[in-house]
Amino acid sequence: MTPNQLMAEMRDYADLLLNQGVALTANPVVPQHPEPSLTRITSQRPATRSSRLTDFAFASIDEYRALLESQDYLVVLADGAVIQLSYDFRGLTLVRHRLCFYPCPYDIDPAFLEEDPMLDVVDMYHTDGSGHLRLRTPLRFDFDGQHEDEDHSATHVHMLWAHCRCAVSGPVSIGRFSRFVFRHFYPHLWREHKFLRELKQERWDRSIRMQDEEFLHFSWREPSPSRRGASKQLQEDQ
Amino acid sequence: MLEVVYGQTKNPIVTSQLVDLIGGLNVDGTLYIGYPVLSSADESIFVEALLICDQFGLVVFSIGNGLGQPPNDEFWNRVQEKQDTLYFAIQTNLGRHLALRRRRDLAIPINVISFFPDDLQVPAGRDLLVAGPGTLSTVLGGCDQFDPQYQRHLNAALQRVTTIKPSKKRANVARGDSRGAVMREIEREIANLDQWQKRAAIETPAGPQRIRGLAGSGKTVVLALKAAYLHAQNPDWNIALTFHTRSLYQQLTDLVRRFSFEHSNDEPNWDRLKIIHAWGSAAKPGVYALMAESVGMPPRNYLYAKTTYGMNEAFHGICRELLSATKGRRVEPIYDAVLIDEAQDLPWSFFHLVYDFTSDAKRIIWAYDELQNLSDTSMPPLEELFGKDSAGRPRIQLTHTPGEPRQDITLPVCYRNTPWALTLAHALGFGIYRDGGLVQLFDDPGLWSEIGYTVLDGSPNLGQQVSLKRSENSYPAYFSAHLNREDAIVCQKLDDDDHQAETVAAEIQRNLTDDELEPDDILIILPNVLTAKRRAAAVMNSLARRGIQSHIAGVSTSADEIFAKGSVALANIYRAKGNEAPMVYVLHSQYCVGGHELIKVRNILFTAITRSRAWVRLYGIGPDMDELIAEVDAIRTHDYRLDFTVPTAPELARLRMIHRERTASERAKIDRVQKTLQEFVEAVEAGDMAIENLPPEMREAFKKFFKPGEGK
């Protein structure tokens, strides 16, 4: 998959979420070049916003607020959850990715989010006390082909704690990430929207090491060509 | 003719004596009572009266009381000192204006007169101008006049409130005829406007005051100046300047501060003069919360209010709660004066509270533009707005007594919008050329002339035929000089969402290149607040593909500034309110054409159009757009006149009823009934049913409804 193909896929994905009413708002998808030979496909936050995400603790309300404030996201879902996607290529080779699902820490009436500025709504719940507060962890699927060590699998997921790096069998495509999120966390949307069940699942080479495979980790089986139909049928049923 | 501008005076009896005396001298000029405070290096100076006229030149008055005993040396020393201070203050103030200097000196002679209710004899050897009732005309006759060539500049210096907006540099403008060049000219001329409503800002009754004005007529400026003025004159008062749109906070603070610095060279005391949101936020309590706390009630938070009373009634709901909690109780006032901007957006319950929490003089000053209300609740009459006393009389009444400050002010000049855009906004807002007839209209026929329309033909009275047009003096000359009406307004129907997003992006690309506009000259408005966030994303994509940066204003917080350098702003109508931009694109305009809630959507359209300082583009899709285009064309064919028949009072009431905003359940009911009727019509047409299948009484009722003049 080329960077341009991935950019088109990310655009289509954001447009679908928006047009089907699953997402509340979105940022444009653009290619960036943080280094001369590196192409990053990600969402563009408004130039008027600065990112201060490093200032906040992982999985904190402040970090969630900062995401909204800096408008650093691909989409915000109707319940206030944030999705960030970013893929880095060197030439045609995928070298890094960062796919984040950041749930809203409050159970918010979606009507408020639709009508009012999102951060104002979050603050409204925040000041109302802890009754609406939910302990939900963000999930961030990171892949770094160059960076691997004893407790750092090339592809891993951060959850609950920033230092948590639970191994993942290989780089995760937009479709695979989205299916995971919606199938598990938004079963009603998963049932309602066919497009969520039909998103393409790109294949990349597995990156997991033997020693990581011996522990509980995230993995999936690529459907073999002969089994594709059966797998599809299974998805339809779910 | 002598024009008197009544500000605040500390000595009303002697001042009114002075006004009467000068009035009797057949003077042609302006007399300011309580001219805004001027600064010397270390103190604020109060100018009690200031006269500018051909006959006597520029005269500054110091006003004294009657004396109980014969004046002694110490008294005359004080008079001398006061005159000197006034002289230097005026000299410093006027000396800042280049046009009033002759080489290194001030070109205007300054006369300072101390006026007393008795005729006093100035002791020999003292060089002082002192006047009383018997000597005023003689003393004035001895004053130094100024060279008439300076008159215009002097008036400008005295009347100009402040440079409203520092004009942009517009360094990128290379062509003389581009839109950027046009804006540069317009901005230059705005900065030099002579009459920034100073009169309205200074006139301060010792009681309530209402300010009505069109969008862009300077209401916010006037209120900010009034607040600064009241604060400077009464530093011990607790004054609140409050508002509805959160993003106004910065603008109001800047205006008050700038005015305060220009006239008294000092930062306002923000403990006394509070610029404060009506409701407030978690971080910054608003007027409501402070009122609640002052009577020991914990203020309700947003979540409670919105969940309990719904979005639209939330603020009204909690204000009513506070009203019932304080009913019958003696409330300790917390304000000496309250100034309310955007009063059309605040509920009557808030006004009742403000009345209760303001000290006895009830210095409540509220400004509004009825058509900018984004719901359909019109401004209630005074007796409802502030309530009635125990005897059933309105608690606040507005009276006009000659020789006193006006309690009811209308600002007729629109500085922001072209006369064509404003006429268009009114025509669409009222539905003047709408196929189905008028949507709404205000009840008071006198208001037309007050908001700057001339009656060309007929009469604006109820039930009459009328033809109205913007009067020549209701807009600055720069619009006709630099813009043409064809280009000022464009209304276009597009194929679909994508086509609309692509068209606006391509137009904006042209604006930023050929037209030499800057990204923050452009505002894209999305009228439907429920879909705005989503629709904005599509447009941002189209812009991003062209390398144009954009941002949705207020997507994360309402306190954000709407414009940002280097980025095109998109905003929903609530966020766009109170802001302006040279080029305004209204997308999905079709949303504002029809439906059950015509008053609300037409007001949205009015508000959107009146954001534009030069050009407005109405884009939209679908069949409703044809209707909008037809209405816009009709305005052009009628040469930007409003030609229509004013409804009668019962007709007006009926319009309000039909086109009002509905609750969700009312909307559902209308949709359900429409659907049933549609099914009935289809069934009859298909031959499955006959009219006779309806019960006779229903048939009779229908017959009645459709007979002209008998509908309900």
PDB file of N, CA, C and O in Angstrom, chain B residues 168-208:
ATOM      1  N   LYS B 168      -5.923  46.898   9.281  1.00  0.00           N
ATOM      2  CA  LYS B 168      -4.860  45.969   8.922  1.00  0.00           C
ATOM      3  C   LYS B 168      -3.860  46.678   8.028  1.00  0.00           C
ATOM      4  O   LYS B 168      -4.220  47.609   7.319  1.00  0.00           O
ATOM      5  N   LYS B 169      -2.658  46.194   8.001  1.00  0.00           N
ATOM      6  CA  LYS B 169      -1.658  46.803   7.117  1.00  0.00           C
ATOM      7  C   LYS B 169      -1.961  46.483   5.657  1.00  0.00           C
ATOM      8  O   LYS B 169      -1.785  47.295   4.780  1.00  0.00           O
ATOM      9  N   ARG B 170      -2.409  45.252   5.399  1.00  0.00           N
ATOM     10  CA  ARG B 170      -2.693  44.800   4.039  1.00  0.00           C
ATOM     11  C   ARG B 170      -1.505  45.022   3.114  1.00  0.00           C
ATOM     12  O   ARG B 170      -1.619  45.606   2.040  1.00  0.00           O
ATOM     13  N   ALA B 171      -0.372  44.563   3.590  1.00  0.00           N
ATOM     14  CA  ALA B 171       0.869  44.743   2.838  1.00  0.00           C
ATOM     15  C   ALA B 171       0.867  43.940   1.543  1.00  0.00           C
ATOM     16  O   ALA B 171       1.609  44.243   0.613  1.00  0.00           O
ATOM     17  N   ASN B 172       0.006  42.920   1.475  1.00  0.00           N
ATOM     18  CA  ASN B 172       0.009  42.083   0.264  1.00  0.00           C
ATOM     19  C   ASN B 172      -0.722  42.720  -0.909  1.00  0.00           C
ATOM     20  O   ASN B 172      -0.699  42.205  -2.011  1.00  0.00           O
ATOM     21  N   VAL B 173      -1.398  43.840  -0.661  1.00  0.00           N
ATOM     22  CA  VAL B 173      -2.191  44.439  -1.739  1.00  0.00           C
ATOM     23  C   VAL B 173      -1.275  45.130  -2.745  1.00  0.00           C
ATOM     24  O   VAL B 173      -0.527  46.032  -2.396  1.00  0.00           O
ATOM     25  N   ALA B 174      -1.322  44.660  -3.979  1.00  0.00           N
ATOM     26  CA  ALA B 174      -0.467  45.247  -5.014  1.00  0.00           C
ATOM     27  C   ALA B 174      -1.304  45.971  -6.053  1.00  0.00           C
ATOM     28  O   ALA B 174      -0.898  46.988  -6.605  1.00  0.00           O
ATOM     29  N   ARG B 175      -2.506  45.432  -6.309  1.00  0.00           N
ATOM     30  CA  ARG B 175      -3.350  46.052  -7.344  1.00  0.00           C
ATOM     31  C   ARG B 175      -4.293  47.053  -6.694  1.00  0.00           C
ATOM     32  O   ARG B 175      -4.781  46.847  -5.595  1.00  0.00           O
ATOM     33  N   GLY B 176      -4.560  48.114  -7.405  1.00  0.00           N
ATOM     34  CA  GLY B 176      -5.402  49.163  -6.838  1.00  0.00           C
ATOM     35  C   GLY B 176      -6.879  48.817  -6.820  1.00  0.00           C
ATOM     36  O   GLY B 176      -7.671  49.421  -6.086  1.00  0.00           O
ATOM     37  N   ASP B 177      -7.280  47.808  -7.615  1.00  0.00           N
ATOM     38  CA  ASP B 177      -8.718  47.550  -7.741  1.00  0.00           C
ATOM     39  C   ASP B 177      -9.124  46.201  -7.155  1.00  0.00           C
ATOM     40  O   ASP B 177     -10.237  45.747  -7.371  1.00  0.00           O
ATOM     41  N   SER B 178      -8.250  45.573  -6.428  1.00  0.00           N
ATOM     42  CA  SER B 178      -8.613  44.262  -5.874  1.00  0.00           C
ATOM     43  C   SER B 178      -9.530  44.452  -4.659  1.00  0.00           C
ATOM     44  O   SER B 178      -9.664  45.551  -4.131  1.00  0.00           O
ATOM     45  N   ARG B 179     -10.132  43.336  -4.229  1.00  0.00           N
ATOM     46  CA  ARG B 179     -10.977  43.424  -3.031  1.00  0.00           C
ATOM     47  C   ARG B 179     -10.155  43.857  -1.819  1.00  0.00           C
ATOM     48  O   ARG B 179     -10.630  44.582  -0.955  1.00  0.00           O
ATOM     49  N   GLY B 180      -8.917  43.390  -1.779  1.00  0.00           N
ATOM     50  CA  GLY B 180      -8.045  43.782  -0.675  1.00  0.00           C
ATOM     51  C   GLY B 180      -7.831  45.289  -0.659  1.00  0.00           C
ATOM     52  O   GLY B 180      -7.848  45.927   0.395  1.00  0.00           O
ATOM     53  N   ALA B 181      -7.662  45.870  -1.845  1.00  0.00           N
ATOM     54  CA  ALA B 181      -7.457  47.318  -1.940  1.00  0.00           C
ATOM     55  C   ALA B 181      -8.713  48.067  -1.505  1.00  0.00           C
ATOM     56  O   ALA B 181      -8.645  49.089  -0.810  1.00  0.00           O
ATOM     57  N   VAL B 182      -9.870  47.531  -1.900  1.00  0.00           N
ATOM     58  CA  VAL B 182     -11.141  48.149  -1.495  1.00  0.00           C
ATOM     59  C   VAL B 182     -11.268  48.144   0.024  1.00  0.00           C
ATOM     60  O   VAL B 182     -11.621  49.142   0.657  1.00  0.00           O
ATOM     61  N   MET B 183     -10.948  46.996   0.635  1.00  0.00           N
ATOM     62  CA  MET B 183     -11.055  46.920   2.090  1.00  0.00           C
ATOM     63  C   MET B 183     -10.089  47.880   2.766  1.00  0.00           C
ATOM     64  O   MET B 183     -10.395  48.469   3.800  1.00  0.00           O
ATOM     65  N   ARG B 184      -8.915  48.042   2.167  1.00  0.00           N
ATOM     66  CA  ARG B 184      -7.938  48.960   2.755  1.00  0.00           C
ATOM     67  C   ARG B 184      -8.521  50.371   2.797  1.00  0.00           C
ATOM     68  O   ARG B 184      -8.403  51.080   3.785  1.00  0.00           O
ATOM     69  N   GLU B 185      -9.186  50.759   1.702  1.00  0.00           N
ATOM     70  CA  GLU B 185      -9.809  52.087   1.656  1.00  0.00           C
ATOM     71  C   GLU B 185     -10.911  52.214   2.710  1.00  0.00           C
ATOM     72  O   GLU B 185     -10.992  53.179   3.450  1.00  0.00           O
ATOM     73  N   ILE B 186     -11.789  51.196   2.746  1.00  0.00           N
ATOM     74  CA  ILE B 186     -12.922  51.243   3.675  1.00  0.00           C
ATOM     75  C   ILE B 186     -12.418  51.308   5.115  1.00  0.00           C
ATOM     76  O   ILE B 186     -12.909  52.093   5.926  1.00  0.00           O
ATOM     77  N   GLU B 187     -11.423  50.502   5.422  1.00  0.00           N
ATOM     78  CA  GLU B 187     -10.899  50.498   6.796  1.00  0.00           C
ATOM     79  C   GLU B 187     -10.291  51.833   7.169  1.00  0.00           C
ATOM     80  O   GLU B 187     -10.423  52.309   8.294  1.00  0.00           O
ATOM     81  N   ARG B 188      -9.622  52.448   6.203  1.00  0.00           N
ATOM     82  CA  ARG B 188      -9.029  53.761   6.451  1.00  0.00           C
ATOM     83  C   ARG B 188     -10.137  54.765   6.793  1.00  0.00           C
ATOM     84  O   ARG B 188     -10.025  55.563   7.703  1.00  0.00           O
ATOM     85  N   GLU B 189     -11.219  54.693   6.032  1.00  0.00           N
ATOM     86  CA  GLU B 189     -12.289  55.667   6.250  1.00  0.00           C
ATOM     87  C   GLU B 189     -13.064  55.403   7.538  1.00  0.00           C
ATOM     88  O   GLU B 189     -13.500  56.332   8.199  1.00  0.00           O
ATOM     89  N   ILE B 190     -13.207  54.145   7.892  1.00  0.00           N
ATOM     90  CA  ILE B 190     -13.888  53.836   9.158  1.00  0.00           C
ATOM     91  C   ILE B 190     -13.108  54.433  10.320  1.00  0.00           C
ATOM     92  O   ILE B 190     -13.662  55.028  11.236  1.00  0.00           O
ATOM     93  N   ALA B 191     -11.790  54.288  10.261  1.00  0.00           N
ATOM     94  CA  ALA B 191     -10.955  54.774  11.354  1.00  0.00           C
ATOM     95  C   ALA B 191     -11.075  56.290  11.499  1.00  0.00           C
ATOM     96  O   ALA B 191     -10.852  56.838  12.572  1.00  0.00           O
ATOM     97  N   ASN B 192     -11.447  56.967  10.413  1.00  0.00           N
ATOM     98  CA  ASN B 192     -11.547  58.421  10.475  1.00  0.00           C
ATOM     99  C   ASN B 192     -12.975  58.928  10.599  1.00  0.00           C
ATOM    100  O   ASN B 192     -13.237  60.107  10.431  1.00  0.00           O
ATOM    101  N   LEU B 193     -13.892  58.019  10.871  1.00  0.00           N
ATOM    102  CA  LEU B 193     -15.281  58.457  10.985  1.00  0.00           C
ATOM    103  C   LEU B 193     -15.416  59.498  12.087  1.00  0.00           C
ATOM    104  O   LEU B 193     -14.852  59.357  13.160  1.00  0.00           O
ATOM    105  N   ASP B 194     -16.183  60.514  11.795  1.00  0.00           N
ATOM    106  CA  ASP B 194     -16.296  61.598  12.755  1.00  0.00           C
ATOM    107  C   ASP B 194     -17.197  61.255  13.923  1.00  0.00           C
ATOM    108  O   ASP B 194     -16.934  61.613  15.057  1.00  0.00           O
ATOM    109  N   GLN B 195     -18.291  60.604  13.630  1.00  0.00           N
ATOM    110  CA  GLN B 195     -19.300  60.494  14.682  1.00  0.00           C
ATOM    111  C   GLN B 195     -19.507  59.058  15.112  1.00  0.00           C
ATOM    112  O   GLN B 195     -20.433  58.406  14.686  1.00  0.00           O
ATOM    113  N   TRP B 196     -18.643  58.598  15.973  1.00  0.00           N
ATOM    114  CA  TRP B 196     -18.839  57.236  16.448  1.00  0.00           C
ATOM    115  C   TRP B 196     -19.793  57.235  17.624  1.00  0.00           C
ATOM    116  O   TRP B 196     -19.479  56.768  18.695  1.00  0.00           O
ATOM    117  N   GLN B 197     -20.943  57.783  17.385  1.00  0.00           N
ATOM    118  CA  GLN B 197     -22.016  57.639  18.363  1.00  0.00           C
ATOM    119  C   GLN B 197     -21.636  58.143  19.738  1.00  0.00           C
ATOM    120  O   GLN B 197     -22.050  57.595  20.734  1.00  0.00           O
ATOM    121  N   LYS B 198     -20.803  59.177  19.781  1.00  0.00           N
ATOM    122  CA  LYS B 198     -20.390  59.635  21.095  1.00  0.00           C
ATOM    123  C   LYS B 198     -21.575  60.171  21.881  1.00  0.00           C
ATOM    124  O   LYS B 198     -21.679  60.003  23.084  1.00  0.00           O
ATOM    125  N   ARG B 199     -22.443  60.783  21.140  1.00  0.00           N
ATOM    126  CA  ARG B 199     -23.589  61.374  21.806  1.00  0.00           C
ATOM    127  C   ARG B 199     -24.364  60.317  22.589  1.00  0.00           C
ATOM    128  O   ARG B 199     -24.697  60.496  23.752  1.00  0.00           O
ATOM    129  N   ALA B 200     -24.608  59.208  21.896  1.00  0.00           N
ATOM    130  CA  ALA B 200     -25.342  58.136  22.571  1.00  0.00           C
ATOM    131  C   ALA B 200     -24.549  57.601  23.758  1.00  0.00           C
ATOM    132  O   ALA B 200     -25.111  57.190  24.763  1.00  0.00           O
ATOM    133  N   ALA B 201     -23.235  57.621  23.624  1.00  0.00           N
ATOM    134  CA  ALA B 201     -22.412  57.080  24.709  1.00  0.00           C
ATOM    135  C   ALA B 201     -22.440  57.980  25.931  1.00  0.00           C
ATOM    136  O   ALA B 201     -22.385  57.514  27.061  1.00  0.00           O
ATOM    137  N   ILE B 202     -22.524  59.268  25.693  1.00  0.00           N
ATOM    138  CA  ILE B 202     -22.439  60.194  26.828  1.00  0.00           C
ATOM    139  C   ILE B 202     -23.784  60.378  27.526  1.00  0.00           C
ATOM    140  O   ILE B 202     -23.852  60.520  28.734  1.00  0.00           O
ATOM    141  N   GLU B 203     -24.847  60.392  26.751  1.00  0.00           N
ATOM    142  CA  GLU B 203     -26.151  60.688  27.356  1.00  0.00           C
ATOM    143  C   GLU B 203     -26.512  59.642  28.403  1.00  0.00           C
ATOM    144  O   GLU B 203     -26.695  58.473  28.101  1.00  0.00           O
ATOM    145  N   THR B 204     -26.594  60.095  29.632  1.00  0.00           N
ATOM    146  CA  THR B 204     -26.797  59.155  30.721  1.00  0.00           C
ATOM    147  C   THR B 204     -27.876  59.628  31.677  1.00  0.00           C
ATOM    148  O   THR B 204     -27.647  60.507  32.492  1.00  0.00           O
ATOM    149  N   PRO B 205     -29.061  59.077  31.585  1.00  0.00           N
ATOM    150  CA  PRO B 205     -30.101  59.480  32.530  1.00  0.00           C
ATOM    151  C   PRO B 205     -29.823  58.859  33.904  1.00  0.00           C
ATOM    152  O   PRO B 205     -29.116  57.862  34.004  1.00  0.00           O
ATOM    153  N   ALA B 206     -30.394  59.456  34.926  1.00  0.00           N
ATOM    154  CA  ALA B 206     -30.241  58.885  36.266  1.00  0.00           C
ATOM    155  C   ALA B 206     -31.275  57.789  36.448  1.00  0.00           C
ATOM    156  O   ALA B 206     -32.029  57.755  37.409  1.00  0.00           O
ATOM    157  N   GLY B 207     -31.336  56.879  35.501  1.00  0.00           N
ATOM    158  CA  GLY B 207     -32.322  55.811  35.552  1.00  0.00           C
ATOM    159  C   GLY B 207     -32.118  54.903  34.363  1.00  0.00           C
ATOM    160  O   GLY B 207     -31.052  54.906  33.768  1.00  0.00           O
ATOM    161  N   PRO B 208     -33.132  54.107  34.013  1.00  0.00           N
ATOM    162  CA  PRO B 208     -32.954  53.149  32.929  1.00  0.00           C
ATOM    163  C   PRO B 208     -32.840  53.812  31.552  1.00  0.00           C
ATOM    164  O   PRO B 208     -33.288  54.936  31.355  1.00  0.00           O
TER     165      PRO B 208
END
